[in-house]
Tab-separated table of C-alpha atoms in Angstrom:
chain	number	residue	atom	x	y	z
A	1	UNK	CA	4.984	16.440	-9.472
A	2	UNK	CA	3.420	16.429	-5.549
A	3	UNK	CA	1.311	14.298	-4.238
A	4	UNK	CA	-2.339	16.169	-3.774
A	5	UNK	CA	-2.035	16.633	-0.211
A	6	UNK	CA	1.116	16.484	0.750
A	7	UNK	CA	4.525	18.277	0.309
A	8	UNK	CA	6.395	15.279	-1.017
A	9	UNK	CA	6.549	14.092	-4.701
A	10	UNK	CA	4.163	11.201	-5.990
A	11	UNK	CA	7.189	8.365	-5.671
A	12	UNK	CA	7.610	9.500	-2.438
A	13	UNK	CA	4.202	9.061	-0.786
A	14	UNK	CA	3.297	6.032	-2.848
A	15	UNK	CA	6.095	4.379	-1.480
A	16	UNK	CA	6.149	6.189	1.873
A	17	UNK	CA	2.536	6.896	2.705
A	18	UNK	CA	0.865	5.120	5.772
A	19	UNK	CA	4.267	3.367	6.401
A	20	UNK	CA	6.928	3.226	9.006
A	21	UNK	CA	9.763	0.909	10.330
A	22	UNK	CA	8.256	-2.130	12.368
A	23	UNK	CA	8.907	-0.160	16.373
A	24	UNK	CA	9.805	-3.706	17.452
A	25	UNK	CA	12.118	-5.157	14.996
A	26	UNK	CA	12.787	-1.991	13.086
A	27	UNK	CA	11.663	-4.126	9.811
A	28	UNK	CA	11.725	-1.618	7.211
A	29	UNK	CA	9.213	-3.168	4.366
A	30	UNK	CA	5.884	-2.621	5.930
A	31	UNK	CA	4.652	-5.576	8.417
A	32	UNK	CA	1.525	-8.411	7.385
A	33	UNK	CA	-0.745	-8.314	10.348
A	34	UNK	CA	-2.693	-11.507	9.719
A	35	UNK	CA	-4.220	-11.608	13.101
A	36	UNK	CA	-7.982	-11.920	13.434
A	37	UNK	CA	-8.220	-9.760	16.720
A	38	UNK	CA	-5.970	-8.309	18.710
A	39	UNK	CA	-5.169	-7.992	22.736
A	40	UNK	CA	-6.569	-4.819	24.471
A	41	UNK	CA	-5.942	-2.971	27.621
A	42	UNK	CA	-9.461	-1.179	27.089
A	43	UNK	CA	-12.740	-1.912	29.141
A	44	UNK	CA	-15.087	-1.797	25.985
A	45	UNK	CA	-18.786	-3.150	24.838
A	46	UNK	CA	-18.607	-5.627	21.788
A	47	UNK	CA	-19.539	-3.310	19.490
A	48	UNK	CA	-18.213	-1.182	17.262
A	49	UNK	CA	-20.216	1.840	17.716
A	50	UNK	CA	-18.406	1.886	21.008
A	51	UNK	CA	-14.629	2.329	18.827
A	52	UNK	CA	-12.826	5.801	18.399
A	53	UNK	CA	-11.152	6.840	15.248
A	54	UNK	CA	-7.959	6.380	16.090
A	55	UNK	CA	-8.304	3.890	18.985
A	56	UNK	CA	-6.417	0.460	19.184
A	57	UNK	CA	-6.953	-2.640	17.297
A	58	UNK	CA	-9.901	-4.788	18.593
A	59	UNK	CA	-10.831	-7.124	15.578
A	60	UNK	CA	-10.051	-7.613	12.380
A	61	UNK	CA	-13.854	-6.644	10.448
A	62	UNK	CA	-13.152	-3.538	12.285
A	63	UNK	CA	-9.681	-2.783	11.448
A	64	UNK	CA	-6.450	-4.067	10.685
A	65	UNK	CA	-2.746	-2.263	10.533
A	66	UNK	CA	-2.433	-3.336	7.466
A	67	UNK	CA	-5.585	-2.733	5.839
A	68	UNK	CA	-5.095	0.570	7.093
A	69	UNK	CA	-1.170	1.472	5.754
A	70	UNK	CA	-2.930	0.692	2.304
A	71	UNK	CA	-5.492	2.784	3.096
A	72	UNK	CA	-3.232	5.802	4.819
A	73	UNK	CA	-1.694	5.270	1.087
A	74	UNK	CA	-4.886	5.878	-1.074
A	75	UNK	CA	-5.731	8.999	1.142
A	76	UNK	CA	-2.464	10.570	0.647
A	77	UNK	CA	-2.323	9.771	-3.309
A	78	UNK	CA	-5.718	11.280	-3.793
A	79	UNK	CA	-5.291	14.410	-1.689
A	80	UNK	CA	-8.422	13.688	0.554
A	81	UNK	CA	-9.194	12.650	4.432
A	82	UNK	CA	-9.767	9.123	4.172
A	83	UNK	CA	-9.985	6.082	2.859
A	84	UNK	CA	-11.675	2.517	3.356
A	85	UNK	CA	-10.729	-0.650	1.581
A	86	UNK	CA	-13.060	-3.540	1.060
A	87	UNK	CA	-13.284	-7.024	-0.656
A	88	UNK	CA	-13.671	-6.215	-4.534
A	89	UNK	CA	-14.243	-2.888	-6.423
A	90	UNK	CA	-17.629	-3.949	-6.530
A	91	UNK	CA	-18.192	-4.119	-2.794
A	92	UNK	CA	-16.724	-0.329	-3.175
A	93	UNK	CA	-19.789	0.835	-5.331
A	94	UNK	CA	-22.335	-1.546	-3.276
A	95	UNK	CA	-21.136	0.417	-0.430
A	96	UNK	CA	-21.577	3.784	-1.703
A	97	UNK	CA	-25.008	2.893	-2.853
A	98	UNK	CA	-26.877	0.851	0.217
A	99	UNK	CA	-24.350	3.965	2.487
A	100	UNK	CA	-26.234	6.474	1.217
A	101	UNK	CA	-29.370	5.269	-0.490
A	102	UNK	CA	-32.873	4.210	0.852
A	103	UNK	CA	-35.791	3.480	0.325
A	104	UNK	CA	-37.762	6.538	-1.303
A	105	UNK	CA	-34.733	8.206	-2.250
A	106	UNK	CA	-33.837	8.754	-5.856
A	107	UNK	CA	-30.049	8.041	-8.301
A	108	UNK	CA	-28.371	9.238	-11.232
A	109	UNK	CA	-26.283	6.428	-12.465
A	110	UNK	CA	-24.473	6.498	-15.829
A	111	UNK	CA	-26.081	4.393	-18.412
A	112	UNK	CA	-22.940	3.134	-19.232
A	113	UNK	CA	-21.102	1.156	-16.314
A	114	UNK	CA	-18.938	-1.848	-15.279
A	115	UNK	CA	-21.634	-4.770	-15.395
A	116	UNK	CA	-21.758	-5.526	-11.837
A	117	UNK	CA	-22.809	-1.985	-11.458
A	118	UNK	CA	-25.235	-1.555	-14.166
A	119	UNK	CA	-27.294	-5.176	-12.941
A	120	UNK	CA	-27.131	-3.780	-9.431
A	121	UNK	CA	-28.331	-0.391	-10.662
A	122	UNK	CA	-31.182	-2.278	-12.845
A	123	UNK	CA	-31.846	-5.225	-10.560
A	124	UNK	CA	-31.444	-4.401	-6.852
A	125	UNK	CA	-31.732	-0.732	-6.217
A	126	UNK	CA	-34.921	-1.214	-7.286
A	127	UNK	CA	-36.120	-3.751	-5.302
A	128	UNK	CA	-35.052	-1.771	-2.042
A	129	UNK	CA	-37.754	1.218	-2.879
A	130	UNK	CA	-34.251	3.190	-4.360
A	131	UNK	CA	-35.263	4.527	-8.098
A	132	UNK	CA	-32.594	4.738	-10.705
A	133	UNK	CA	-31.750	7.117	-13.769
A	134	UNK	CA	-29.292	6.126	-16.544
A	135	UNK	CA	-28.278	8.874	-17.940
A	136	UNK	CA	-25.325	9.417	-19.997
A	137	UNK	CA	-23.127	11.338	-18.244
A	138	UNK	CA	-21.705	13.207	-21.316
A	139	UNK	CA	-24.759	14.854	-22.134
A	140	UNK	CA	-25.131	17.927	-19.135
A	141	UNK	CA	-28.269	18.519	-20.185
A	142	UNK	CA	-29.566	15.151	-19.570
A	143	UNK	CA	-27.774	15.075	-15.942
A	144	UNK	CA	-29.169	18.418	-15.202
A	145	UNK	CA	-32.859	16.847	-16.441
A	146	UNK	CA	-32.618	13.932	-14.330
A	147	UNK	CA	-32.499	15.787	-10.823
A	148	UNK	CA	-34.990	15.390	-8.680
A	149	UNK	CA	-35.148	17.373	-4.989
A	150	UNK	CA	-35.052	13.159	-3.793
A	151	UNK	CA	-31.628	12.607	-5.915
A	152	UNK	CA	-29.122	12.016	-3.029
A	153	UNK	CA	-26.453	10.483	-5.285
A	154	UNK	CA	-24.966	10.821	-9.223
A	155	UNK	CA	-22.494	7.604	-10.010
A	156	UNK	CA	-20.109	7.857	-13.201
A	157	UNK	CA	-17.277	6.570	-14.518
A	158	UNK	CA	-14.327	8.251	-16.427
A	159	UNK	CA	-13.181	7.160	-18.859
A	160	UNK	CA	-16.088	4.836	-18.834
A	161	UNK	CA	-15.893	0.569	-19.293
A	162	UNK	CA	-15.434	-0.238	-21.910
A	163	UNK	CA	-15.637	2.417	-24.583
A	164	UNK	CA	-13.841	5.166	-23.229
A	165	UNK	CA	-16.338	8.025	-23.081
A	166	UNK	CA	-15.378	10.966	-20.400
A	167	UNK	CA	-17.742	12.295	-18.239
A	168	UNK	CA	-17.166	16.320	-17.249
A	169	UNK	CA	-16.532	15.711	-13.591
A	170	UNK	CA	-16.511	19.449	-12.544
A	171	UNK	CA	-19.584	20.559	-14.373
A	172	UNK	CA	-21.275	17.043	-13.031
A	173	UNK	CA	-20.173	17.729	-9.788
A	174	UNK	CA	-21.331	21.408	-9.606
A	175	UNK	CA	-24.804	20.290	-10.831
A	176	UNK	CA	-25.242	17.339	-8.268
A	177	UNK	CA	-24.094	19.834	-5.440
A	178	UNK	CA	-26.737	22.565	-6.344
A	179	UNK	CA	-29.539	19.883	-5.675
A	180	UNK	CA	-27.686	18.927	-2.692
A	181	UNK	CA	-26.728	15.035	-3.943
A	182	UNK	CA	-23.404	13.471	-3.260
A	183	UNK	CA	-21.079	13.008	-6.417
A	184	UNK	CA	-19.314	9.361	-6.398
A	185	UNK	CA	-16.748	8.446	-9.443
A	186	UNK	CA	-15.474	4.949	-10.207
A	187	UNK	CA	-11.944	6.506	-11.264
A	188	UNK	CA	-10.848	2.260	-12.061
A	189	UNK	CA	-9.744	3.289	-15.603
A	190	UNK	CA	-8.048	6.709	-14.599
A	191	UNK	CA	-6.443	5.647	-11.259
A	192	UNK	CA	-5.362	7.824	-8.672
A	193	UNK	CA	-2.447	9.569	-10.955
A	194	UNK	CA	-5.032	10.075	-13.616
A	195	UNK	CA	-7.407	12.911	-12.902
A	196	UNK	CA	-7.375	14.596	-9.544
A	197	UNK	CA	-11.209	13.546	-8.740
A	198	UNK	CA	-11.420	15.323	-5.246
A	199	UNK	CA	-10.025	18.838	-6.850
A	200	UNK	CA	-12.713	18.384	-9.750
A	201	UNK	CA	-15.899	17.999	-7.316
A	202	UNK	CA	-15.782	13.968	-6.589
A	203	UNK	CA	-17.523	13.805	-2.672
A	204	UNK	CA	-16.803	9.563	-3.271
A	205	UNK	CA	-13.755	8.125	-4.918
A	206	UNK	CA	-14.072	4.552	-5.714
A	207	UNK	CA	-11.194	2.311	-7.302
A	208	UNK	CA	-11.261	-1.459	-8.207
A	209	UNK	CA	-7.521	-2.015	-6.527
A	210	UNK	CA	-7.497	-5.208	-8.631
A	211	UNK	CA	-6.860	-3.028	-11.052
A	212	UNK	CA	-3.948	-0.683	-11.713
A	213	UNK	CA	-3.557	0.357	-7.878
A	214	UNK	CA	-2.572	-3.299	-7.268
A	215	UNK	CA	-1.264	-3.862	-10.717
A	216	UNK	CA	0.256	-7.538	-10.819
A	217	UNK	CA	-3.090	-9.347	-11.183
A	218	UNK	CA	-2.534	-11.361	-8.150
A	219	UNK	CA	-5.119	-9.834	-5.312
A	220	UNK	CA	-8.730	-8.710	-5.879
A	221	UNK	CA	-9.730	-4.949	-3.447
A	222	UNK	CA	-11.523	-2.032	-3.836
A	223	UNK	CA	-11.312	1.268	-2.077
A	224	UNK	CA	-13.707	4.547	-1.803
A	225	UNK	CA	-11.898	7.450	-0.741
A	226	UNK	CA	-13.291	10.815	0.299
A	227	UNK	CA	-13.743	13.329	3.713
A	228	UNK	CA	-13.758	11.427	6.812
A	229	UNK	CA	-17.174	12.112	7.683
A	230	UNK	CA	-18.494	10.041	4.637
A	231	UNK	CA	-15.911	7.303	4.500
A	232	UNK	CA	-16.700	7.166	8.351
A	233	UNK	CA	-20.459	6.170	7.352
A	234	UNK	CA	-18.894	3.549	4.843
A	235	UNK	CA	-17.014	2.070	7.064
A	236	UNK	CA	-19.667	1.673	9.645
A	237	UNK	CA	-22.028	0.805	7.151
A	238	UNK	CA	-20.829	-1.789	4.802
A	239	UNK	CA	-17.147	-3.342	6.382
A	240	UNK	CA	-18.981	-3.696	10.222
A	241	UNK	CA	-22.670	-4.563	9.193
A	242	UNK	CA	-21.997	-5.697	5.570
A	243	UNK	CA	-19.173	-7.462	6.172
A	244	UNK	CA	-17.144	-7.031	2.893
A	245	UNK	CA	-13.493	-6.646	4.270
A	246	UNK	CA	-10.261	-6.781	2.563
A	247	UNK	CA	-7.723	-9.307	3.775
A	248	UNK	CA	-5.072	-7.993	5.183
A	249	UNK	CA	-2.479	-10.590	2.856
A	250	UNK	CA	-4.732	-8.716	-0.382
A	251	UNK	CA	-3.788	-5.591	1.594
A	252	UNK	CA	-0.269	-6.081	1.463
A	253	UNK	CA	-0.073	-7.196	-1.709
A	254	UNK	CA	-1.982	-3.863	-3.672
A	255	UNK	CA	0.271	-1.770	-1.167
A	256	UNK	CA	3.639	-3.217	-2.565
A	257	UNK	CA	2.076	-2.518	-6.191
A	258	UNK	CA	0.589	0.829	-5.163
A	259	UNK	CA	4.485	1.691	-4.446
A	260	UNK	CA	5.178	2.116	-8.208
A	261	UNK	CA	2.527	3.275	-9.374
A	262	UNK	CA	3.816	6.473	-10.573
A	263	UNK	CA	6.528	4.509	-12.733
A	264	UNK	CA	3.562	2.268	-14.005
A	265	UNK	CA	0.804	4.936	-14.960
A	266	UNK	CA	3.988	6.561	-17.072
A	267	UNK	CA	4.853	3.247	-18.689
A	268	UNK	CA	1.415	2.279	-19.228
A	269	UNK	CA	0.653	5.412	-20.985
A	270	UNK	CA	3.493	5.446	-22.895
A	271	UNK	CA	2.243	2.108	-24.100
A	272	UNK	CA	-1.139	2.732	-24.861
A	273	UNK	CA	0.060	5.534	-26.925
A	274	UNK	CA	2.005	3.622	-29.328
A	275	UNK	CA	-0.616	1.068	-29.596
A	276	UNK	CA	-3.159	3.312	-30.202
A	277	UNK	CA	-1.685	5.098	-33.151
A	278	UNK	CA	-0.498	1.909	-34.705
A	279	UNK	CA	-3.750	0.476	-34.454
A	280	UNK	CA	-5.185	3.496	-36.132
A	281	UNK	CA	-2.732	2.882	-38.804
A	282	UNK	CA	-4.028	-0.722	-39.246
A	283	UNK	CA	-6.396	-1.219	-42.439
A	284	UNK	CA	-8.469	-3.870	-40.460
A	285	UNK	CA	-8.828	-1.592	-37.594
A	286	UNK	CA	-11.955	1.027	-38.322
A	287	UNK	CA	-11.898	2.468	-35.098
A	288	UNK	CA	-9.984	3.548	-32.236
A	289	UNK	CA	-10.963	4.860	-29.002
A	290	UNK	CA	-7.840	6.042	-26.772
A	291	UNK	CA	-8.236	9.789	-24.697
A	292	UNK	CA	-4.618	10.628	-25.575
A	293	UNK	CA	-5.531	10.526	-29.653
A	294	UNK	CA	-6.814	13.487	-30.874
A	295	UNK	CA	-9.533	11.228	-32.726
A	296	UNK	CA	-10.862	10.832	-29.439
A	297	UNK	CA	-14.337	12.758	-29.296
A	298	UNK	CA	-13.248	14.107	-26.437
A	299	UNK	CA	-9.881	14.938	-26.482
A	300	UNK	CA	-10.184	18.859	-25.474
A	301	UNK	CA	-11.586	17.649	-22.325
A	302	UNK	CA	-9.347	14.849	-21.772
A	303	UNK	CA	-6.539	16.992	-22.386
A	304	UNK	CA	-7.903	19.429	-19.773
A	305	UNK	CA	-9.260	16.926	-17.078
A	306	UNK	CA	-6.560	14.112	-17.004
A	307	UNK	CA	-3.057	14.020	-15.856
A	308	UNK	CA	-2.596	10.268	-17.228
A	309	UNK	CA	-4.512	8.686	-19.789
A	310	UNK	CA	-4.129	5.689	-18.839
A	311	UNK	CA	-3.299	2.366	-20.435
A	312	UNK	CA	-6.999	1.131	-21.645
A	313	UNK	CA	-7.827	1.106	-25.498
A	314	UNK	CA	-11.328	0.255	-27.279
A	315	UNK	CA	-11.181	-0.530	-30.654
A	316	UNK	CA	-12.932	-2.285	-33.704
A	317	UNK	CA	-12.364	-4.366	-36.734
A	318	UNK	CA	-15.787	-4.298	-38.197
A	319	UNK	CA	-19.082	-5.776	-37.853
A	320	UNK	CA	-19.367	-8.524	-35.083
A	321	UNK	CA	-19.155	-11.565	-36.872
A	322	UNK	CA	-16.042	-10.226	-38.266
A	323	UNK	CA	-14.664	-9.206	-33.884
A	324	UNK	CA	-15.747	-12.586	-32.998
A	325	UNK	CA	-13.663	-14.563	-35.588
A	326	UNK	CA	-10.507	-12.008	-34.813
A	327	UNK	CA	-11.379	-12.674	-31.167
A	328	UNK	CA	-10.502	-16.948	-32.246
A	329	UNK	CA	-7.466	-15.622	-33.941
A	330	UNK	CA	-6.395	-13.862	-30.834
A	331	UNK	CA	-6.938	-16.987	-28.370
A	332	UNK	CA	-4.879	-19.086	-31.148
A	333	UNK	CA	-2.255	-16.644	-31.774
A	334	UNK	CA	-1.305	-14.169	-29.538
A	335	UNK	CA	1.733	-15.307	-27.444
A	336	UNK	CA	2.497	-12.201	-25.490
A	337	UNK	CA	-0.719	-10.558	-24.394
A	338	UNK	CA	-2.880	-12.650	-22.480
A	339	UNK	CA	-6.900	-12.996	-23.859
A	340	UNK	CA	-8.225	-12.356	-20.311
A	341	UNK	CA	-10.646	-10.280	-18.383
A	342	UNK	CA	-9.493	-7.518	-16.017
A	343	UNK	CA	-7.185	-4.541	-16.454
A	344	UNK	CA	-4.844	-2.350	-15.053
A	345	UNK	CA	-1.768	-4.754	-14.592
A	346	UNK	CA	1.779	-5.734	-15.498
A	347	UNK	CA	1.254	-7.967	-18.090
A	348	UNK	CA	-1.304	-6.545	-21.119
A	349	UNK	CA	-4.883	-7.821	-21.358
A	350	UNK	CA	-7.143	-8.140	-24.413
A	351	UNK	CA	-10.740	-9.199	-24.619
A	352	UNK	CA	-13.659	-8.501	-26.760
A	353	UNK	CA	-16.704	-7.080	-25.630
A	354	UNK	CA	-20.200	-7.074	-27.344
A	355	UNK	CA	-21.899	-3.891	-26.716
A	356	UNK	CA	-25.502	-3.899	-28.007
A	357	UNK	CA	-25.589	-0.558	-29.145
A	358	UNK	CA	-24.063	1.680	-26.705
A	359	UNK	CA	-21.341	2.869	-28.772
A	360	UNK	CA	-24.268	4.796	-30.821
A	361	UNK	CA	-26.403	5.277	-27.921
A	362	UNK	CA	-24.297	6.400	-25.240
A	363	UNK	CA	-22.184	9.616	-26.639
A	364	UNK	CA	-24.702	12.270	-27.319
A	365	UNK	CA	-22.437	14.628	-29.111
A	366	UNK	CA	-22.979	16.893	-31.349
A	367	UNK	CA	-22.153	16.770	-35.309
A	368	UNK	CA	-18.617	15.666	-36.029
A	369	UNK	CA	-18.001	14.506	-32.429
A	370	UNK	CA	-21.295	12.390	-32.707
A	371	UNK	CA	-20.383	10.942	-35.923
A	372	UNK	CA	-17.191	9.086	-34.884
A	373	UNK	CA	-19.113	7.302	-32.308
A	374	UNK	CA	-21.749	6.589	-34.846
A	375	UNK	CA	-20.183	3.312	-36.762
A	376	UNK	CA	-19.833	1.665	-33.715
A	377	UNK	CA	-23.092	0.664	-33.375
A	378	UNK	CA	-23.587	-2.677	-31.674
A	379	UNK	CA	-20.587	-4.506	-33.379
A	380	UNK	CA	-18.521	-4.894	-30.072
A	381	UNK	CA	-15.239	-3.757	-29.285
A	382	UNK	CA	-11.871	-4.979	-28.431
A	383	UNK	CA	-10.704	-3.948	-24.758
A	384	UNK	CA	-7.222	-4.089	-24.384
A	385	UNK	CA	-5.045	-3.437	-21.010
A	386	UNK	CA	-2.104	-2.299	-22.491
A	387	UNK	CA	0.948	-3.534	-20.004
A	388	UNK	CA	4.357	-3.265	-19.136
A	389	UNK	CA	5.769	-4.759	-22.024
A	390	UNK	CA	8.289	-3.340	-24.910
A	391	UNK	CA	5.701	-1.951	-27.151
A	392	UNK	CA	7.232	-3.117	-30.289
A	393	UNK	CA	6.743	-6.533	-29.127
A	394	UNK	CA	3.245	-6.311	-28.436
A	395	UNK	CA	2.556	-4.691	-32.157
A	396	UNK	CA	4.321	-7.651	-33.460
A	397	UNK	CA	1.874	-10.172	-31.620
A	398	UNK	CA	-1.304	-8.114	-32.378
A	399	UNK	CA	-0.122	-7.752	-35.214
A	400	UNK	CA	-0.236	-11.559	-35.985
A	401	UNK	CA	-3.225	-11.941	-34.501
A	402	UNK	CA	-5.318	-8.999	-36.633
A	403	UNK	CA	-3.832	-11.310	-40.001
């Protein structure tokens, strides 16, 4: 399979992308440039308005050869014009929002997000004169409802964190676009190999690169990706005045993992797969949310929309008192997957996650679809990050665990 944008094959540009052999010692693994500024032969103002594109290295908040191989990577890998990295996944969506948001002007966020989003959504926006809608982003009606002629941006998620639920990024995108708002897609779960966001409408492409782009669980990034006139606003916006750069050693790092990704997404799919039908073999299991099961609400779309689904599973063992005391078991028991936080890397995750009613609230299906979602309730779930482990060996340690 080729890369979006380019006539080479995924393995190749993840591991080629944005790299070449050091000109100087003719190094061939790409170069750490941990150098806060850099020497210039160019009579310049201190500022960076006064920087070209693809002028030299001044200082490091600016730019950095290393930051920007990971970058060059991203862009290639999702088919688009450019890319900017920043600090966490979270200073990703902050960007996007205070980029192209002010005061007066109106969002469409999904009512369902990663936490950091949802407070800033609730909390913040707000308090800068921004107003917010939460819509669920499976229901097109409600989207299409919630424009305003002052909506200048929709935010989703797909699959969405934690429970899984798609969002129909071309018919989202097409009715953002008719209003004249800006689409933006935190594509964490799905990664760049999972959906191809730019083809399906996506004007802003944000990743946590914590996360499966990085992959080891050993550097915290996050990247938006998109045409160069918007990432150019980003950049300007949020890594010169906002100040919420990515080191270039955290650089380095996600761009070694970002190499394999391709081998990873198919491993971690593979992965997820087997868990996900064992667990909905399990008698203490009642549900299981996975987009590559056809119990998934939403498989047709899934089917049609991703390329990977991904290594993330949702599941439940009952009513909350009933999670919680598994959750103990887990923390005693397990011995191979790790009861963490976080996703997306080598070694498999597991945590569980009270969710206070959005499992029923947040799919607004219709008649069979609706009812799988409808047990849910707000019981909680179990997030797991299935890894890179033999799968039989991390049945046997759930398996001990669920007991």
């Amino acid at each position: 399979m080729q890369s979006a944008n380019s006539k080479f094959g995924l393995m190749t540009t993840a591991i080629h992308a944005g790299e070449a052999p050091d000109p100087s010692t003719g190094a061939s693994a790409p170069t750490l440039h941990m150098s806060s500024t850099f020497v210039t032969d160019q009579v310049a103002g201190f500022s960076a308005h006064d920087l070209e594109d693809d002028g030299n290295f001044l200082y490091a908040r600016w730019g950095n050869p290393t930051v920007q191989m990971l970058e060059q990577k991203i862009t290639a890998l999702e088919g688009v014009e450019d890319c900017v990295c920043l600090a966490s996944g979270m200073a990703a969506a902050t960007a996007i929002f205070l980029t192209f948001l002010s005061a007066g002007d109106h969002a469409v966020i999904s009512d369902v997000s990663y936490a950091g989003v949802a407070e800033l959504a609730r909390d913040t926006l707000p308090r800068f004169g921004i107003a917010v809608s939460l819509v669920d982003m499976s229901d097109l009606a409600a989207v299409a409802a919630s424009l305003r002629p002052s909506t200048k941006l929709v935010h989703t998620e797909s699959p969405v964190n934690p429970i899984g639920r798609l969002t129909d990024l071309a018919a989202v995108s097409k009715l953002a676009h008719d209003t004249g708002a800006l689409v933006s897609c935190d594509a964490t779960f799905a990664s760049p190999l999972g959906q191809n966001s730019a083809a399906l409408g996506i004007d802003l492409i944000m990743h946590s690169v914590t996360k499966y782009i990085g992959g080891h669980g050993d550097a915290v990034g996050g990247a938006v990706a998109g045409r160069k006139e918007l990432i150019s606003k980003i950049r300007g916006e949020s890594a010169i005045h906002h100040g919420g750069v990515m080191s270039p050693f955290n650089a380095w790092l996600v761009a070694r993992g970002l190499s394999l990704l391709p081998l990873r997404m198919q491993a971690h799919q593979s992965g997820a797969q087997a868990m996900a039908e064992w667990l909905e073999a399990q008698p203490q299991v009642t549900r299981v949310i996975y987009p590559g099961l056809p119990s998934h609400p939403q498989y047709a779309l899934a089917q049609k929309q991703m390329t990977n689904t991904s290594g993330m599973i949702s599941f439940q063992v009952g009513d909350a008192a009933t999670g919680r005391r598994i959750a103990q078991q887990m923390i005693d028991r397990l011995e191979i997957v790790h009861y963490a936080v976080s996703l997306g890397h080598h070694r498999s995750l597991i945590f569980w996650m009270e969710t206070q009613g959005l499992m029923d609230t947040s799919f607004r299906l219709k008649g069979a679809q609706l009812d799988s979602y409808r047990t849910y309730g707000g019981d909680g779930v179990f997030r797991m990050s299935v890894g890179l482990e033999d799968p039989a060996d991390l049945i046997r340690d759930l398996a001990a665990a669920l007991a």
